[in-house]
Coordinates of C-alpha atoms and ligand atoms in Angstrom, one line a residue:
X1 CA 35.0 1.2 27.0
X2 CA 31.0 0.4 26.0
X3 CA 29.4 0.5 23.1
X4 CA 25.9 1.4 22.4
X5 CA 24.4 0.4 18.8
X6 CA 20.7 2.0 18.6
X7 CA 21.4 5.4 21.2
X8 CA 19.0 7.7 20.3
X9 CA 16.4 4.9 20.1
X10 CA 14.2 3.7 22.5
X11 CA 16.2 1.0 23.8
X12 CA 19.8 2.2 23.3
X13 CA 19.9 5.3 24.9
X14 CA 18.6 4.3 27.9
X15 CA 21.3 1.8 28.1
X16 CA 24.0 5.0 27.1
X17 CA 22.4 6.7 29.8
X18 CA 22.6 4.1 32.8
X19 CA 26.4 3.8 31.7
X20 CA 27.2 7.2 31.4
X21 CA 25.3 7.6 35.4
X22 CA 27.6 4.7 36.4
X23 CA 30.8 6.7 35.2
X24 CA 30.8 4.5 31.9
X25 CA 33.2 6.2 29.1
X26 CA 30.0 5.3 26.5
X27 CA 30.6 5.3 23.1
X28 CA 27.8 5.9 21.9
X29 CA 26.7 5.3 17.8
X30 CA 23.8 6.3 15.2
X31 CA 24.0 7.9 12.0
X32 CA 23.6 10.8 12.7
X33 CA 26.1 12.6 15.9
X34 CA 23.8 15.9 15.5
X35 CA 21.0 13.6 17.0
X36 CA 23.7 12.4 20.7
X37 CA 24.8 15.6 20.8
X38 CA 23.0 15.3 24.3
X39 CA 25.2 12.3 24.9
X40 CA 28.4 13.8 24.2
X41 CA 27.8 17.0 26.5
X42 CA 27.7 14.7 29.6
X43 CA 30.6 12.9 28.5
X44 CA 30.4 9.9 25.7
X45 CA 31.9 9.6 23.0
X46 CA 29.9 10.1 20.5
X47 CA 30.6 8.1 16.1
X48 CA 28.2 7.5 13.2
X49 CA 28.6 4.3 12.1
X50 CA 25.6 2.7 9.2
X51 CA 25.2 -0.5 11.6
X52 CA 25.5 -2.7 8.0
X53 CA 28.6 -0.7 7.3
X54 CA 30.9 -3.3 9.0
X55 CA 34.2 -1.5 8.4
X56 CA 32.6 1.4 10.1
X57 CA 31.6 -0.8 13.2
X58 CA 34.9 -2.4 13.3
X59 CA 36.2 0.7 13.8
X60 CA 33.3 2.1 16.3
X61 CA 34.2 -1.0 18.4
X62 CA 37.8 -1.0 18.7
X63 CA 38.5 -0.8 22.4
X64 CA 35.8 -1.5 23.4
X65 CA 34.5 -4.1 26.5
X66 CA 30.8 -4.3 26.1
X67 CA 28.5 -3.7 23.7
X68 CA 25.0 -3.4 23.1
X69 CA 23.9 -4.4 19.8
X70 CA 20.0 -4.4 17.7
X71 CA 18.6 -3.9 14.2
X72 CA 17.3 -0.8 13.9
X73 CA 14.0 -1.4 12.3
X74 CA 13.5 -0.6 8.1
X75 CA 10.4 -0.1 7.5
X76 CA 10.3 0.9 4.4
X77 CA 12.8 -2.1 3.0
X78 CA 11.0 -4.0 0.7
X79 CA 13.6 -6.7 1.5
X80 CA 13.2 -6.1 5.3
X81 CA 15.6 -9.6 5.9
X82 CA 17.7 -9.7 4.0
X83 CA 18.0 -5.9 5.6
X84 CA 18.3 -7.9 9.1
X85 CA 20.8 -10.4 8.0
X86 CA 23.3 -7.9 6.4
X87 CA 23.0 -5.7 9.5
X88 CA 23.8 -8.7 11.6
X89 CA 26.3 -9.9 9.6
X90 CA 28.4 -6.2 9.8
X91 CA 28.3 -7.6 13.7
X92 CA 29.1 -10.2 13.9
X93 CA 33.1 -8.4 11.8
X94 CA 33.1 -6.1 13.9
X95 CA 33.3 -8.3 17.0
X96 CA 35.3 -10.8 15.9
X97 CA 37.7 -8.2 14.3
X98 CA 38.0 -6.9 17.7
X99 CA 37.4 -9.1 20.1
X100 CA 35.1 -7.3 22.4
X101 CA 34.0 -10.7 25.0
X102 CA 30.6 -9.0 26.3
X103 CA 27.4 -7.9 24.1
X104 CA 23.7 -7.4 24.7
X105 CA 21.8 -8.3 21.8
X106 CA 17.9 -7.2 21.6
X107 CA 16.4 -10.4 20.7
X108 CA 12.4 -11.3 21.0
X109 CA 10.3 -13.3 22.6
X110 CA 9.5 -16.3 20.0
X111 CA 13.8 -16.5 18.7
X112 CA 13.5 -19.5 19.5
X113 CA 11.6 -20.4 16.2
X114 CA 13.3 -20.9 12.7
X115 CA 9.8 -19.7 10.9
X116 CA 6.3 -18.2 10.7
X117 CA 7.7 -15.4 12.4
X118 CA 8.2 -12.5 10.7
X119 CA 10.7 -10.2 11.7
X120 CA 11.9 -12.2 14.8
X121 CA 12.6 -14.5 12.3
X122 CA 16.4 -12.5 11.9
X123 CA 16.6 -12.3 15.2
X124 CA 16.6 -15.7 15.0
X125 CA 19.7 -15.8 12.5
X126 CA 21.3 -12.8 14.6
X127 CA 21.3 -15.5 17.6
X128 CA 22.7 -17.9 15.1
X129 CA 25.6 -16.8 13.5
X130 CA 26.2 -14.6 17.0
X131 CA 26.5 -18.0 18.4
X132 CA 29.6 -19.3 15.3
X133 CA 31.5 -16.2 17.2
X134 CA 34.4 -18.1 19.6
X135 CA 35.0 -17.2 23.1
X136 CA 32.4 -14.8 23.9
X137 CA 29.7 -13.6 25.7
X138 CA 26.5 -12.8 24.9
X139 CA 23.6 -12.5 26.3
X140 CA 20.6 -11.9 24.2
X141 CA 17.5 -10.4 25.6
X142 CA 14.5 -11.7 24.4
X143 CA 12.1 -9.0 25.0
X144 CA 8.4 -8.5 24.4
X145 CA 6.0 -7.2 23.1
X146 CA 6.9 -3.7 23.3
X147 CA 4.4 -1.1 24.9
X148 CA 5.7 1.2 22.6
X149 CA 3.7 -0.8 19.6
X150 CA 0.9 0.3 20.9
X151 CA 1.2 3.9 19.3
X152 CA 0.4 4.4 16.4
X153 CA -3.2 3.2 17.4
X154 CA -3.9 6.7 18.8
X155 CA -4.3 7.9 15.2
X156 CA -7.2 5.4 14.7
X157 CA -8.1 6.0 17.6
X158 CA -8.5 9.9 16.5
X159 CA -10.0 8.6 13.3
X160 CA -12.3 6.0 14.0
X161 CA -12.7 6.4 17.5
X162 CA -11.5 2.8 18.1
X163 CA -8.1 0.1 18.3
X164 CA -7.4 -1.9 15.4
X165 CA -5.0 -4.5 14.8
X166 CA -3.9 -7.8 13.2
X167 CA -4.5 -8.9 16.8
X168 CA -6.1 -11.3 18.5
X169 CA -8.2 -9.1 20.4
X170 CA -8.2 -11.6 24.2
X171 CA -4.4 -12.9 23.6
X172 CA -2.7 -12.1 26.6
X173 CA 0.9 -10.1 25.5
X174 CA 3.7 -9.8 27.7
X175 CA 4.1 -5.9 26.9
X176 CA 7.3 -4.3 28.0
X177 CA 7.7 -0.6 28.4
X178 CA 10.9 -0.5 26.3
X179 CA 12.9 1.6 28.6
X180 CA 13.3 -1.2 31.4
X181 CA 14.6 -3.8 28.3
X182 CA 17.4 -0.5 28.7
X183 CA 17.0 -1.2 32.3
X184 CA 18.3 -4.6 31.4
X185 CA 21.1 -5.0 29.2
X186 CA 22.9 -1.8 30.9
X187 CA 22.6 -4.0 34.4
X188 CA 23.8 -6.8 32.8
X189 CA 26.6 -4.7 30.7
X190 CA 27.6 -3.5 34.3
X191 CA 27.8 -7.3 36.5
X192 CA 29.3 -8.7 33.0
X193 CA 27.3 -11.4 35.0
X194 CA 26.7 -13.5 31.4
X195 CA 29.1 -16.0 30.5
X196 CA 29.0 -17.8 27.0
X197 CA 26.1 -17.9 24.4
X198 CA 22.4 -17.7 26.5
X199 CA 19.0 -15.8 26.2
X200 CA 16.6 -14.6 28.5
X201 CA 13.5 -13.7 28.3
X202 CA 11.7 -9.7 29.2
X203 CA 8.0 -9.9 30.0
X204 CA 7.1 -6.7 31.0
X205 CA 5.0 -6.1 33.8
X206 CA 2.2 -8.2 33.6
X207 CA 0.1 -10.0 30.3
X208 CA -2.6 -7.9 28.9
X209 CA -4.9 -8.6 25.8
X210 CA -5.8 -5.8 23.6
X211 CA -9.0 -5.5 24.8
X212 CA -7.5 -5.2 27.9
X213 CA -5.7 -2.3 26.8
X214 CA -8.4 -1.0 25.3
X215 CA -9.8 -0.9 27.8
X216 CA -7.2 1.2 29.8
X217 CA -6.7 3.9 27.0
X218 CA -10.1 4.9 26.9
X219 CA -10.0 5.0 30.7
X220 CA -7.5 7.7 30.5
X221 CA -8.6 9.2 27.5
X222 CA -11.9 10.0 28.6
X223 CA -13.3 7.0 26.3
X224 CA -14.5 4.6 28.8
X225 CA -16.6 2.1 25.7
X226 CA -13.0 2.5 23.3
X227 CA -12.9 -1.2 21.8
X228 CA -10.3 -3.5 19.3
X229 CA -11.2 -5.0 16.6
X230 CA -8.8 -7.6 14.9
X231 CA -9.1 -7.1 11.2
X232 CA -7.6 -8.9 8.6
X233 CA -4.8 -9.1 7.2
X234 CA -6.0 -7.3 3.5
X235 CA -6.6 -4.5 5.8
X236 CA -3.3 -3.9 7.8
X237 CA -1.7 -4.4 4.7
X238 CA -2.6 -1.7 3.2
X239 CA -3.4 0.5 6.3
X240 CA 0.6 0.4 7.3
X241 CA 1.4 0.9 3.7
X242 CA -0.7 3.4 3.7
X243 CA 1.5 5.0 6.7
X244 CA 5.1 4.5 5.0
X245 CA 6.0 0.9 6.0
X246 CA 7.1 -1.4 2.5
X247 CA 4.1 -4.3 1.6
X248 CA 6.9 -6.2 3.1
X249 CA 7.5 -5.6 6.0
X250 CA 3.7 -4.8 7.0
X251 CA 3.7 -8.4 5.3
X252 CA 6.2 -9.7 7.4
X253 CA 4.8 -7.9 10.8
X254 CA 1.1 -10.4 9.7
X255 CA 2.7 -13.6 9.0
X256 CA 4.0 -12.4 12.7
X257 CA 0.7 -11.6 14.5
X258 CA -0.4 -14.9 13.0
X259 CA 2.5 -16.6 14.9
X260 CA 1.0 -14.7 18.6
X261 CA -2.8 -15.8 17.4
X262 CA -2.4 -19.3 17.2
X263 CA 0.2 -19.8 19.8
X264 CA 3.7 -21.3 17.6
X265 CA 5.8 -17.7 19.1
X266 CA 5.1 -17.5 22.9
X267 CA 6.9 -16.7 25.6
X268 CA 8.8 -19.7 26.8
X269 CA 9.0 -19.4 30.2
X270 CA 6.8 -18.5 33.1
X271 CA 6.6 -15.7 34.2
X272 CA 8.6 -15.1 37.5
X273 CA 10.7 -12.1 39.3
X274 CA 13.5 -12.6 37.4
X275 CA 11.3 -11.8 33.8
X276 CA 8.8 -9.2 35.4
X277 CA 10.0 -5.3 34.5
X278 CA 8.3 -3.0 36.3
X279 CA 6.5 -0.4 33.9
X280 CA 2.9 -1.2 34.1
X281 CA 0.5 -0.3 31.2
X282 CA -1.1 2.4 32.8
X283 CA 2.1 4.3 33.5
X284 CA 2.8 3.4 30.3
X285 CA -0.6 5.3 29.0
X286 CA 0.8 8.5 31.3
X287 CA 4.3 9.3 30.6
X288 CA 4.1 7.5 27.1
X289 CA 1.0 7.2 25.2
X290 CA -0.8 10.0 27.0
X291 CA 1.8 13.0 26.0
X292 CA 2.8 10.9 22.5
X293 CA -1.5 11.7 21.7
X294 CA -1.0 14.7 22.9
X295 CA 1.7 15.5 20.5
X296 CA 0.2 14.5 17.3
X297 CA -3.3 16.1 18.1
X298 CA -1.5 19.3 18.1
X299 CA 0.5 18.9 15.0
X300 CA 3.9 18.7 16.9
Ligands
LIG1 N1 8.2 -4.1 18.5 C1 8.0 -4.9 19.5 O1 7.5 -4.7 20.2 C2 9.6 -6.2 20.1 C3 9.5 -6.5 20.0 C4 11.6 -7.3 20.8 C5 12.2 -6.9 19.7 N2 12.0 -5.8 19.0 C6 13.5 -5.6 18.4 O2 13.5 -4.2 18.2 C7 15.0 -3.6 18.2 C8 14.1 -1.9 18.0 O3 14.6 -1.3 19.0 P1 14.5 0.2 19.8 O4 13.0 0.4 19.6 O5 15.6 0.2 20.6 O6 15.2 0.8 18.4 P2 14.6 2.5 17.8 O7 14.1 3.0 18.9 O8 13.3 2.1 16.6 O9 15.8 2.8 17.5 C9 16.9 2.3 16.3 C10 17.9 3.4 16.5 O10 19.6 3.1 15.7 C11 19.5 4.2 14.8 N3 19.4 3.7 13.3 C12 18.6 3.4 12.4 N4 19.2 2.8 11.5 C13 20.5 3.3 11.2 C14 21.6 2.2 10.5 N5 21.5 2.0 9.1 N6 23.1 2.3 11.3 C15 23.0 2.6 12.8 N7 21.8 3.6 13.3 C16 20.9 3.0 12.8 C17 18.4 5.0 14.8 O11 19.1 6.4 15.5 P3 19.9 7.4 14.3 O12 18.7 8.4 14.0 O13 20.5 8.1 15.1 O14 20.8 7.0 13.3 C18 17.3 4.9 15.6 O15 17.7 6.2 17.2 C19 14.0 -4.1 16.5 O16 15.4 -5.6 16.2 C20 12.8 -5.3 17.0 O17 13.8 -6.0 16.2 C21 11.0 -5.3 18.7

């Protein structure tokens, strides 16, 4: 039996589907079982549990051999770091209470650092907390920068005719499609080929800067001169709070961007076959960005 947290989300849905394809017993977890109906139709057990509730997670983890764990973002939280620690503690207690032996987590590049990494700091503390649990096998997937982070750019392009954000235009980022993280997590859970405490970086198909991504998106949407500009943190925080994020979360994102910009937060591994994943940014734009952009434009 495998338990998948965040099963209706970007990465968890891929993990759950892949395990079901392999005929595995899967328990999918989310706040609302209705959102998990497609998995239930394919034979999964759907369970409603809040990831901050250790007793509910303990019930959800009962009898599991393997768990896919993540900290679902709560971008409207006024204390995002406290939210992350709350989730980590609930997950850790459920692991301790049930004795589940194999855990794959969604962590991040930069989780090695103990300060100034914004939301990634919560993943640093998640890794440390799980390290305190004896006799478990944990693989922390330290993912690069999600390609999905570019989706809000569709609205910015529509309104201002350009892309904008807090990251330097020329900074190469390990851009990864979230579905490739789900695939890597599923592979690890299918083979249980990790022992003790470990981490593995996932760096996407290649490094790309925002300037390069603007070129690729611009070509795909028929605006080949599309530019990206870096904006100061105050302006970004104002825009993000207007989009519904808390000031606290928006400030943490700016802290993270600053640490990317100045090199404090970066991949530790050199690129290799094992940390490179298949989906190119060009494919992501065709398969995810453009449909999302058209949906938004049509008011879907
Ligand atoms: N963005 C990046 O560049 C980046 C890079 C590295 C790592 N990360 C990490 O990636 C993680 C997010 O992964 P993801 O994109 O796969 O997540 P996601 O798509 O946001 O999905 C999270 C899922 O969790 C469920 N959920 C939300 N709150 C919940 C709660 N309180 N209790 C139970 N379930 C809840 C939601 O489903 P329901 O609505 O059905 O409950 C949602 O579908 C974060 O930890 C982030 O730090 C992100």
